[in-house]
Amino acid sequence: MAADAQREPGRESERRGRQAPAIPEGAFVGPPDFIGVGVHKAGTTWWWALLVSHPEVDGVARRKELHLLDRMRDGPISDEQKEWYYRQFPRLPGHIAGEWTPRYMAMPPMPRVIAEVAPRARLLTILREPIERYRSGFKQWQEQSRRRSLRRNERIGKREALMRGFYGRQIQRLLEVVPREQLLVLQYERCVRQPAEEFARTLRFLGVSPYDPDPRLLTLRYNQTLGDKGALSAKDEAALVAEYEAEVVLLKSLVPDIDLSLWPRFAHLESA
């Protein structure tokens, strides 16, 4: 029996098997034009909403994170998997389409997967000051554990939150498989301060027409971590700074336009 083109290969009988979107008349499918690869708790849902508001970007807000490439990381990638992944990106002639799954950048095998599945895709990431990202990410991990009534080891949650802020090595892995001009690294704090300018920069990178979005979208925030994220003790903060310093130095060497004055805990590394 032929595989159902509407259902993810290998998951036809699973309740969570993803449904492919409809292909509008005149549209075509193929590898994504762009992939947002990072990072968690750095405004990516906000930026995605801005992108899909553009008339030349085909996509909808609710189909931001596909989590499909991470299912290809452990073995050979079949043609069926590739074709089904491409089926997620219908677009009209002259338009572009893509996805944004913030987990991708933190996964060591992902650059190899992207190089095989979508070698021409433009890659985007938004980086947030790593300790603030850590605090927000760990707070969300705690809330999810509480909501699902899970008894999870907090050391695991802290380690995951820490690892997601290792930006230097993550960017380095990406640049081993894609040219520098194929990767746009945005800084969350700069996007908050200058959303119109940074959005225009994003559109230039993607090669679409200039566009002024609804001004309300420029200041709207999604999935904010609410409530007290918990104060860090001086000892814990110093330990996190020490963990991240080498990563920030490496990041700065790879992405010189990162503005460390926007990350006060690491401003002393500006000339390192």
Short mmCIF file of N, CA, C and O in Angstrom, two decimals, residues 66-174:
data_model
loop_
_atom_site.label_atom_id
_atom_site.label_comp_id
_atom_site.label_asym_id
_atom_site.label_seq_id
_atom_site.Cartn_x
_atom_site.Cartn_y
_atom_site.Cartn_z
N LEU A 66 8.32 22.61 13.46
CA LEU A 66 7.97 21.32 12.89
C LEU A 66 8.62 20.15 13.63
O LEU A 66 8.07 19.06 13.65
N HIS A 67 9.79 20.35 14.19
CA HIS A 67 10.49 19.28 14.91
C HIS A 67 10.60 18.02 14.04
O HIS A 67 10.43 16.90 14.53
N LEU A 68 10.89 18.21 12.77
CA LEU A 68 11.00 17.06 11.87
C LEU A 68 12.45 16.70 11.58
O LEU A 68 12.79 15.53 11.48
N LEU A 69 13.30 17.69 11.44
CA LEU A 69 14.70 17.38 11.14
C LEU A 69 15.36 16.63 12.29
O LEU A 69 16.26 15.81 12.06
N ASP A 70 14.92 16.88 13.53
CA ASP A 70 15.53 16.16 14.65
C ASP A 70 15.18 14.67 14.61
O ASP A 70 15.88 13.86 15.22
N ARG A 71 14.15 14.30 13.88
CA ARG A 71 13.81 12.87 13.74
C ARG A 71 14.70 12.19 12.71
O ARG A 71 14.62 10.97 12.53
N MET A 72 15.51 12.95 12.01
CA MET A 72 16.39 12.39 10.99
C MET A 72 17.84 12.29 11.45
O MET A 72 18.72 11.92 10.68
N ARG A 73 18.10 12.58 12.72
CA ARG A 73 19.48 12.75 13.15
C ARG A 73 20.21 11.45 13.46
O ARG A 73 21.44 11.44 13.55
N ASP A 74 19.49 10.35 13.62
CA ASP A 74 20.13 9.13 14.12
C ASP A 74 20.50 8.10 13.06
O ASP A 74 21.12 7.09 13.39
N GLY A 75 20.13 8.32 11.83
CA GLY A 75 20.43 7.30 10.83
C GLY A 75 20.36 7.84 9.43
O GLY A 75 20.19 9.05 9.22
N PRO A 76 20.49 6.97 8.45
CA PRO A 76 20.36 7.42 7.06
C PRO A 76 19.01 8.08 6.83
O PRO A 76 17.99 7.66 7.38
N ILE A 77 19.02 9.11 6.02
CA ILE A 77 17.79 9.85 5.72
C ILE A 77 17.24 9.34 4.40
O ILE A 77 17.91 9.39 3.37
N SER A 78 16.01 8.85 4.43
CA SER A 78 15.42 8.27 3.23
C SER A 78 14.85 9.35 2.32
O SER A 78 14.53 10.46 2.76
N ASP A 79 14.70 9.00 1.05
CA ASP A 79 14.05 9.92 0.11
C ASP A 79 12.62 10.22 0.54
O ASP A 79 12.13 11.34 0.36
N GLU A 80 11.96 9.21 1.12
CA GLU A 80 10.58 9.41 1.57
C GLU A 80 10.52 10.46 2.68
O GLU A 80 9.63 11.32 2.68
N GLN A 81 11.47 10.41 3.60
CA GLN A 81 11.51 11.41 4.67
C GLN A 81 11.73 12.81 4.09
O GLN A 81 11.09 13.78 4.50
N LYS A 82 12.67 12.92 3.16
CA LYS A 82 12.95 14.22 2.55
C LYS A 82 11.72 14.74 1.82
O LYS A 82 11.34 15.91 1.99
N GLU A 83 11.10 13.90 1.03
CA GLU A 83 9.95 14.34 0.24
C GLU A 83 8.80 14.78 1.14
O GLU A 83 8.10 15.76 0.85
N TRP A 84 8.62 14.05 2.23
CA TRP A 84 7.53 14.43 3.13
C TRP A 84 7.85 15.74 3.85
O TRP A 84 6.97 16.57 4.06
N TYR A 85 9.11 15.93 4.20
CA TYR A 85 9.52 17.20 4.81
C TYR A 85 9.28 18.35 3.83
O TYR A 85 8.72 19.39 4.21
N TYR A 86 9.64 18.17 2.58
CA TYR A 86 9.45 19.22 1.58
C TYR A 86 7.96 19.51 1.38
O TYR A 86 7.58 20.64 1.03
N ARG A 87 7.14 18.51 1.65
CA ARG A 87 5.69 18.67 1.48
C ARG A 87 5.12 19.69 2.47
O ARG A 87 4.02 20.20 2.28
N GLN A 88 5.90 20.02 3.50
CA GLN A 88 5.44 20.98 4.50
C GLN A 88 5.54 22.43 4.04
O GLN A 88 5.07 23.34 4.74
N PHE A 89 6.12 22.66 2.86
CA PHE A 89 6.44 24.03 2.46
C PHE A 89 5.83 24.41 1.11
O PHE A 89 6.55 24.76 0.16
N PRO A 90 4.50 24.37 0.99
CA PRO A 90 3.89 24.86 -0.24
C PRO A 90 4.02 26.38 -0.34
O PRO A 90 3.85 27.09 0.65
N ARG A 91 4.38 26.86 -1.51
CA ARG A 91 4.43 28.31 -1.72
C ARG A 91 4.15 28.63 -3.17
O ARG A 91 4.39 27.82 -4.07
N LEU A 92 3.65 29.84 -3.36
CA LEU A 92 3.35 30.32 -4.69
C LEU A 92 4.62 30.78 -5.38
O LEU A 92 5.61 31.12 -4.71
N PRO A 93 4.63 30.82 -6.70
CA PRO A 93 5.82 31.32 -7.41
C PRO A 93 6.20 32.72 -6.92
O PRO A 93 5.35 33.58 -6.72
N GLY A 94 7.48 32.94 -6.69
CA GLY A 94 7.95 34.23 -6.20
C GLY A 94 7.88 34.40 -4.70
O GLY A 94 8.31 35.42 -4.18
N HIS A 95 7.32 33.41 -4.00
CA HIS A 95 7.22 33.45 -2.55
C HIS A 95 8.25 32.51 -1.92
O HIS A 95 8.87 31.70 -2.62
N ILE A 96 8.42 32.64 -0.62
CA ILE A 96 9.31 31.75 0.11
C ILE A 96 8.55 31.11 1.26
O ILE A 96 7.49 31.58 1.67
N ALA A 97 9.11 30.01 1.78
CA ALA A 97 8.49 29.31 2.91
C ALA A 97 9.58 28.66 3.75
O ALA A 97 10.67 28.34 3.24
N GLY A 98 9.29 28.48 5.02
CA GLY A 98 10.27 27.85 5.90
C GLY A 98 9.65 27.48 7.23
O GLY A 98 8.43 27.42 7.38
N GLU A 99 10.50 27.22 8.20
CA GLU A 99 10.06 26.87 9.55
C GLU A 99 11.02 27.49 10.54
O GLU A 99 12.08 28.01 10.19
N TRP A 100 10.65 27.39 11.83
CA TRP A 100 11.54 27.89 12.89
C TRP A 100 11.38 26.99 14.10
O TRP A 100 10.40 27.08 14.84
N THR A 101 12.33 26.08 14.30
CA THR A 101 12.33 25.17 15.44
C THR A 101 13.55 25.48 16.30
O THR A 101 14.67 25.11 15.96
N PRO A 102 13.37 26.20 17.42
CA PRO A 102 14.51 26.70 18.19
C PRO A 102 15.43 25.62 18.76
O PRO A 102 16.58 25.92 19.10
N ARG A 103 14.95 24.41 18.85
CA ARG A 103 15.78 23.34 19.40
C ARG A 103 16.90 22.92 18.47
O ARG A 103 17.92 22.37 18.91
N TYR A 104 16.74 23.15 17.17
CA TYR A 104 17.69 22.61 16.20
C TYR A 104 19.14 23.00 16.51
O TYR A 104 20.05 22.18 16.43
N MET A 105 19.38 24.27 16.84
CA MET A 105 20.75 24.73 16.97
C MET A 105 21.50 24.05 18.10
O MET A 105 22.72 23.92 18.08
N ALA A 106 20.78 23.61 19.13
CA ALA A 106 21.41 22.99 20.29
C ALA A 106 21.74 21.51 20.07
O ALA A 106 22.35 20.89 20.94
N MET A 107 21.36 20.96 18.93
CA MET A 107 21.54 19.53 18.69
C MET A 107 22.76 19.31 17.79
O MET A 107 22.77 19.71 16.62
N PRO A 108 23.82 18.69 18.30
CA PRO A 108 25.05 18.54 17.52
C PRO A 108 24.90 17.91 16.14
O PRO A 108 25.58 18.34 15.20
N PRO A 109 24.00 16.92 15.94
CA PRO A 109 23.91 16.34 14.59
C PRO A 109 23.19 17.22 13.57
O PRO A 109 23.19 16.92 12.37
N MET A 110 22.54 18.31 14.02
CA MET A 110 21.64 19.03 13.15
C MET A 110 22.31 19.69 11.94
O MET A 110 21.74 19.69 10.84
N PRO A 111 23.50 20.27 12.07
CA PRO A 111 24.13 20.84 10.86
C PRO A 111 24.30 19.82 9.73
O PRO A 111 24.07 20.14 8.56
N ARG A 112 24.67 18.59 10.09
CA ARG A 112 24.81 17.55 9.07
C ARG A 112 23.47 17.26 8.41
O ARG A 112 23.39 17.10 7.18
N VAL A 113 22.41 17.19 9.20
CA VAL A 113 21.08 16.92 8.66
C VAL A 113 20.65 18.05 7.71
O VAL A 113 20.18 17.80 6.60
N ILE A 114 20.84 19.29 8.14
CA ILE A 114 20.46 20.42 7.31
C ILE A 114 21.25 20.42 6.01
O ILE A 114 20.71 20.67 4.93
N ALA A 115 22.55 20.13 6.10
CA ALA A 115 23.39 20.11 4.90
C ALA A 115 22.92 19.07 3.89
O ALA A 115 23.04 19.27 2.68
N GLU A 116 22.34 17.99 4.38
CA GLU A 116 21.86 16.94 3.47
C GLU A 116 20.45 17.22 2.96
O GLU A 116 20.16 16.98 1.79
N VAL A 117 19.59 17.73 3.82
CA VAL A 117 18.18 17.86 3.48
C VAL A 117 17.86 19.20 2.82
O VAL A 117 17.04 19.27 1.89
N ALA A 118 18.50 20.27 3.28
CA ALA A 118 18.18 21.61 2.77
C ALA A 118 19.46 22.45 2.68
O ALA A 118 19.60 23.46 3.38
N PRO A 119 20.40 22.06 1.82
CA PRO A 119 21.71 22.71 1.80
C PRO A 119 21.67 24.17 1.38
O PRO A 119 22.60 24.93 1.69
N ARG A 120 20.62 24.60 0.68
CA ARG A 120 20.56 25.98 0.22
C ARG A 120 19.69 26.87 1.11
O ARG A 120 19.56 28.07 0.85
N ALA A 121 19.12 26.29 2.14
CA ALA A 121 18.25 27.08 3.02
C ALA A 121 19.07 28.14 3.75
O ALA A 121 20.18 27.88 4.21
N ARG A 122 18.49 29.32 3.87
CA ARG A 122 19.10 30.36 4.70
C ARG A 122 18.71 30.07 6.15
O ARG A 122 17.57 29.73 6.44
N LEU A 123 19.69 30.20 7.04
CA LEU A 123 19.48 29.86 8.44
C LEU A 123 19.44 31.12 9.28
O LEU A 123 20.21 32.07 9.05
N LEU A 124 18.52 31.15 10.24
CA LEU A 124 18.38 32.29 11.14
C LEU A 124 18.43 31.82 12.58
O LEU A 124 17.94 30.73 12.91
N THR A 125 18.98 32.66 13.44
CA THR A 125 18.89 32.41 14.86
C THR A 125 18.82 33.75 15.59
O THR A 125 19.34 34.76 15.10
N ILE A 126 18.16 33.75 16.73
CA ILE A 126 18.14 34.91 17.61
C ILE A 126 18.79 34.48 18.92
O ILE A 126 18.39 33.47 19.50
N LEU A 127 19.78 35.23 19.35
CA LEU A 127 20.50 34.91 20.58
C LEU A 127 20.13 35.89 21.68
O LEU A 127 20.08 37.10 21.45
N ARG A 128 19.89 35.37 22.84
CA ARG A 128 19.57 36.19 24.02
C ARG A 128 20.69 36.04 25.04
O ARG A 128 21.33 34.97 25.11
N GLU A 129 20.95 37.07 25.82
CA GLU A 129 21.99 36.99 26.84
C GLU A 129 21.86 35.64 27.55
O GLU A 129 20.77 35.29 28.02
N PRO A 130 22.93 34.84 27.58
CA PRO A 130 22.76 33.43 27.96
C PRO A 130 22.25 33.18 29.37
O PRO A 130 21.53 32.19 29.58
N ILE A 131 22.58 34.04 30.32
CA ILE A 131 22.10 33.80 31.68
C ILE A 131 20.62 34.14 31.78
O ILE A 131 19.85 33.42 32.44
N GLU A 132 20.19 35.20 31.11
CA GLU A 132 18.75 35.50 31.09
C GLU A 132 17.99 34.41 30.35
O GLU A 132 16.88 34.03 30.75
N ARG A 133 18.58 33.89 29.28
CA ARG A 133 17.93 32.78 28.57
C ARG A 133 17.85 31.55 29.46
O ARG A 133 16.83 30.85 29.49
N TYR A 134 18.91 31.30 30.20
CA TYR A 134 18.94 30.18 31.15
C TYR A 134 17.82 30.31 32.19
O TYR A 134 17.08 29.36 32.44
N ARG A 135 17.69 31.48 32.79
CA ARG A 135 16.68 31.68 33.82
C ARG A 135 15.27 31.47 33.26
O ARG A 135 14.43 30.81 33.88
N SER A 136 15.02 32.02 32.08
CA SER A 136 13.70 31.88 31.48
C SER A 136 13.44 30.44 31.06
O SER A 136 12.34 29.90 31.26
N GLY A 137 14.45 29.78 30.49
CA GLY A 137 14.29 28.40 30.04
C GLY A 137 14.08 27.44 31.19
O GLY A 137 13.24 26.54 31.12
N PHE A 138 14.83 27.63 32.28
CA PHE A 138 14.67 26.73 33.42
C PHE A 138 13.33 26.95 34.11
O PHE A 138 12.68 26.00 34.56
N LYS A 139 12.90 28.21 34.18
CA LYS A 139 11.58 28.49 34.75
C LYS A 139 10.49 27.78 33.95
O LYS A 139 9.57 27.18 34.53
N GLN A 140 10.58 27.81 32.63
CA GLN A 140 9.59 27.11 31.81
C GLN A 140 9.66 25.61 32.04
O GLN A 140 8.62 24.94 32.12
N TRP A 141 10.84 25.07 32.15
CA TRP A 141 11.01 23.63 32.43
C TRP A 141 10.31 23.27 33.74
O TRP A 141 9.62 22.25 33.81
N GLN A 142 10.48 24.09 34.76
CA GLN A 142 9.82 23.83 36.04
C GLN A 142 8.30 23.88 35.91
O GLN A 142 7.59 23.03 36.45
N GLU A 143 7.80 24.88 35.18
CA GLU A 143 6.36 25.03 35.02
C GLU A 143 5.76 23.85 34.26
O GLU A 143 4.69 23.34 34.61
N GLN A 144 6.46 23.40 33.22
CA GLN A 144 5.97 22.26 32.46
C GLN A 144 5.96 21.00 33.31
O GLN A 144 5.02 20.19 33.24
N SER A 145 6.99 20.80 34.11
CA SER A 145 7.03 19.63 35.00
C SER A 145 5.89 19.67 35.99
O SER A 145 5.22 18.67 36.25
N ARG A 146 5.62 20.86 36.54
CA ARG A 146 4.54 21.00 37.52
C ARG A 146 3.19 20.77 36.86
O ARG A 146 2.32 20.09 37.41
N ARG A 147 3.01 21.33 35.68
CA ARG A 147 1.73 21.22 34.98
C ARG A 147 1.42 19.78 34.59
O ARG A 147 0.27 19.34 34.61
N ARG A 148 2.46 19.04 34.25
CA ARG A 148 2.27 17.64 33.84
C ARG A 148 2.40 16.66 35.01
O ARG A 148 2.36 15.45 34.81
N SER A 149 2.57 17.22 36.20
CA SER A 149 2.72 16.39 37.41
C SER A 149 3.86 15.38 37.26
O SER A 149 3.74 14.21 37.64
N LEU A 150 4.97 15.85 36.70
CA LEU A 150 6.13 15.00 36.51
C LEU A 150 7.14 15.22 37.62
O LEU A 150 7.41 16.36 38.02
N ARG A 151 7.69 14.14 38.11
CA ARG A 151 8.77 14.23 39.08
C ARG A 151 10.08 14.11 38.33
O ARG A 151 10.57 13.01 38.06
N ARG A 152 10.63 15.25 37.98
CA ARG A 152 11.84 15.26 37.16
C ARG A 152 13.00 15.83 37.97
O ARG A 152 12.83 16.73 38.78
N ASN A 153 14.17 15.29 37.71
CA ASN A 153 15.37 15.73 38.40
C ASN A 153 15.74 17.13 37.93
O ASN A 153 16.03 17.34 36.75
N GLU A 154 15.75 18.09 38.86
CA GLU A 154 16.03 19.46 38.48
C GLU A 154 17.44 19.63 37.93
O GLU A 154 17.71 20.56 37.17
N ARG A 155 18.33 18.75 38.31
CA ARG A 155 19.70 18.84 37.76
C ARG A 155 19.67 18.65 36.25
O ARG A 155 20.46 19.27 35.52
N ILE A 156 18.76 17.80 35.77
CA ILE A 156 18.64 17.58 34.33
C ILE A 156 18.11 18.84 33.66
O ILE A 156 18.60 19.27 32.61
N GLY A 157 17.10 19.46 34.27
CA GLY A 157 16.55 20.69 33.72
C GLY A 157 17.56 21.81 33.69
O GLY A 157 17.64 22.57 32.71
N LYS A 158 18.36 21.93 34.74
CA LYS A 158 19.39 22.97 34.78
C LYS A 158 20.46 22.70 33.72
O LYS A 158 20.96 23.64 33.08
N ARG A 159 20.81 21.44 33.56
CA ARG A 159 21.84 21.12 32.55
C ARG A 159 21.33 21.43 31.15
O ARG A 159 22.07 21.97 30.32
N GLU A 160 20.07 21.10 30.88
CA GLU A 160 19.50 21.41 29.57
C GLU A 160 19.45 22.92 29.34
O GLU A 160 19.80 23.41 28.27
N ALA A 161 19.02 23.66 30.36
CA ALA A 161 18.97 25.12 30.23
C ALA A 161 20.35 25.70 30.00
O ALA A 161 20.54 26.63 29.21
N LEU A 162 21.34 25.16 30.68
CA LEU A 162 22.72 25.62 30.51
C LEU A 162 23.21 25.35 29.10
O LEU A 162 23.76 26.23 28.42
N MET A 163 23.01 24.12 28.63
CA MET A 163 23.51 23.69 27.33
C MET A 163 22.96 24.53 26.19
O MET A 163 23.66 24.83 25.22
N ARG A 164 21.71 24.96 26.31
CA ARG A 164 21.11 25.72 25.21
C ARG A 164 21.74 27.09 25.03
O ARG A 164 21.54 27.73 24.00
N GLY A 165 22.51 27.54 26.00
CA GLY A 165 23.20 28.82 25.89
C GLY A 165 24.64 28.72 25.42
O GLY A 165 25.34 29.74 25.42
N PHE A 166 25.08 27.54 24.99
CA PHE A 166 26.45 27.39 24.49
C PHE A 166 26.50 27.84 23.03
O PHE A 166 26.73 27.06 22.11
N TYR A 167 26.30 29.13 22.82
CA TYR A 167 26.14 29.67 21.48
C TYR A 167 27.39 29.54 20.62
O TYR A 167 27.29 29.34 19.40
N GLY A 168 28.56 29.72 21.22
CA GLY A 168 29.78 29.70 20.43
C GLY A 168 29.95 28.40 19.67
O GLY A 168 30.14 28.39 18.45
N ARG A 169 29.87 27.29 20.38
CA ARG A 169 30.06 26.00 19.72
C ARG A 169 28.91 25.68 18.76
O ARG A 169 29.11 25.01 17.74
N GLN A 170 27.71 26.16 19.09
CA GLN A 170 26.57 25.89 18.21
C GLN A 170 26.73 26.62 16.87
O GLN A 170 26.48 26.05 15.80
N ILE A 171 27.13 27.89 16.92
CA ILE A 171 27.36 28.64 15.69
C ILE A 171 28.53 28.04 14.93
O ILE A 171 28.51 27.93 13.69
N GLN A 172 29.56 27.65 15.64
CA GLN A 172 30.73 27.05 14.99
C GLN A 172 30.34 25.78 14.22
O GLN A 172 30.80 25.57 13.08
N ARG A 173 29.50 24.95 14.81
CA ARG A 173 29.06 23.74 14.11
C ARG A 173 28.31 24.08 12.83
O ARG A 173 28.49 23.43 11.79
N LEU A 174 27.45 25.10 12.90
CA LEU A 174 26.70 25.49 11.71
C LEU A 174 27.64 25.99 10.60
O LEU A 174 27.46 25.66 9.43
#
